[in-house]
C-alpha atoms as one frame of an Amber mdcrd trajectory, in Angstrom:
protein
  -3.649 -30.370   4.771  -6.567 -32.640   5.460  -8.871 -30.400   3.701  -6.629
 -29.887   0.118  -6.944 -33.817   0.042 -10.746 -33.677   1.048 -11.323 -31.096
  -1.889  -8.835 -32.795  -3.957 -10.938 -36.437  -3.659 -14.439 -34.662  -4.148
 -13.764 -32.500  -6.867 -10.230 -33.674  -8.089  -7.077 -32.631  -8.750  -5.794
 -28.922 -10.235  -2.705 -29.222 -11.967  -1.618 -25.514 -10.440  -2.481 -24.079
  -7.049  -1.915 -20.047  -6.979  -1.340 -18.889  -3.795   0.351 -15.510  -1.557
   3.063 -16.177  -0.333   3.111 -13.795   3.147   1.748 -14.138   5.858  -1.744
 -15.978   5.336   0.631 -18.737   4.759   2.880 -19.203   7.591   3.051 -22.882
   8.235   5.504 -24.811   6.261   3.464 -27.925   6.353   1.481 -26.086   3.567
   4.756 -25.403   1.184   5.680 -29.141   1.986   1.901 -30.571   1.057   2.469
 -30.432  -2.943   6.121 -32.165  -2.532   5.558 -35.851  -3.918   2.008 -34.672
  -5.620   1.510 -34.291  -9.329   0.813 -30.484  -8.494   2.568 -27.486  -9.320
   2.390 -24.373  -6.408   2.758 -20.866  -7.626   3.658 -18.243  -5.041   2.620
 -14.646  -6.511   5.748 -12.368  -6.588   5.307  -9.954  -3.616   3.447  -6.837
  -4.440   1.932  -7.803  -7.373  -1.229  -9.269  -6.222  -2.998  -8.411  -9.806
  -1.553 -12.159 -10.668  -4.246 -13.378  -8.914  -6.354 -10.528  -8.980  -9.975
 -12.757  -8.613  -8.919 -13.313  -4.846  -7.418 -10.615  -3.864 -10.448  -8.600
  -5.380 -12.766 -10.689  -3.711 -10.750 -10.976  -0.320 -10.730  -6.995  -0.650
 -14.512  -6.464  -1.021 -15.259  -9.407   1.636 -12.286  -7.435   4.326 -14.218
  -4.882   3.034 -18.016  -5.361   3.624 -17.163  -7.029   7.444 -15.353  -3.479
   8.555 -18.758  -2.440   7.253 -20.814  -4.134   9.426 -18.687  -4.050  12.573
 -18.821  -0.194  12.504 -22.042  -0.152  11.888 -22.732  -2.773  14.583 -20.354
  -0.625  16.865 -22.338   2.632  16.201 -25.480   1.190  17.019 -24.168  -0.107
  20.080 -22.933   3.591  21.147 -26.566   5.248  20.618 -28.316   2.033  22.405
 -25.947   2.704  25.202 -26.434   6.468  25.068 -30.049   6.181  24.825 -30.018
   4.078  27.537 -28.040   5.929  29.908 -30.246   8.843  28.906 -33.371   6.916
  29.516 -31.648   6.634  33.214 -31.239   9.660  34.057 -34.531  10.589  33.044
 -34.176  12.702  29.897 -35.140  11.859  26.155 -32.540  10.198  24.090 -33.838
  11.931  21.378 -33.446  16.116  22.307 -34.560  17.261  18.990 -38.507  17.485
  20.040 -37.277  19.451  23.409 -35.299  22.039  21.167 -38.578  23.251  19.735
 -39.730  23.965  23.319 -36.578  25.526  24.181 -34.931  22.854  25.959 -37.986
  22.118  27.899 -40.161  19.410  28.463 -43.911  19.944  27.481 -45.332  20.415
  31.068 -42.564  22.815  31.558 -43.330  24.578  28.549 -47.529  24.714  29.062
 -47.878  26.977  31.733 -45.645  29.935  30.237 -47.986  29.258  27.247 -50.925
  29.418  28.644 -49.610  33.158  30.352 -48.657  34.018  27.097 -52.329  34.489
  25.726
């Protein structure tokens, strides 16, 4: 609760704090802070989180945006570790440049050229 008095003594005092009332809130010490305090807590009704609809939008879009990034973090991760084990075993990560030489590398693919002509 050290930090609602720390924003409360740099920017002063709301007369209302809106708040959900599950789980982000599961301490009581928060629901006891405003007792004694010329402040007024409002717990939005469950399901109906349109009563403070700034919030939840914005804790949406920020949930949101980091699920994002993780997956993409977590895909890149996959073809780094797929191109690496590729790279390991000796064949390209990349196999779309072998498909035009039916599945074969270029040296392999030269000499049946060169008979070719």
């Amino acid at each position: 609760m050290r930090e609602l008095d720390a924003i409360i003594a740099q920017r002063g005092r709301s007369s209302t704090v809106v708040s959900d009332s599950g789980t982000e809130f599961p301490s009581t010490a928060i629901l006891r802070w405003p007792q004694g305090r010329p402040i007024d807590w409002h717990c939005i009704a469950p399901g109906k989180q349109m009563e403070n609809g700034f919030i939840e939008s914005f804790d949406g879009s920020f949930r949101d945006k980091c699920l994002a990034a993780t997956r993409s973090m977590m895909a890149r991760a996959w073809y780094l570790r797929s191109a690496t084990r590729a790279l390991a075993d000796g064949r390209p990560a990349n196999r779309s440049a072998t498909a035009a030489l039916s599945e074969t590398y270029p040296a392999e693919s030269t000499p049946a050229f060169d008979q070719r002509l």
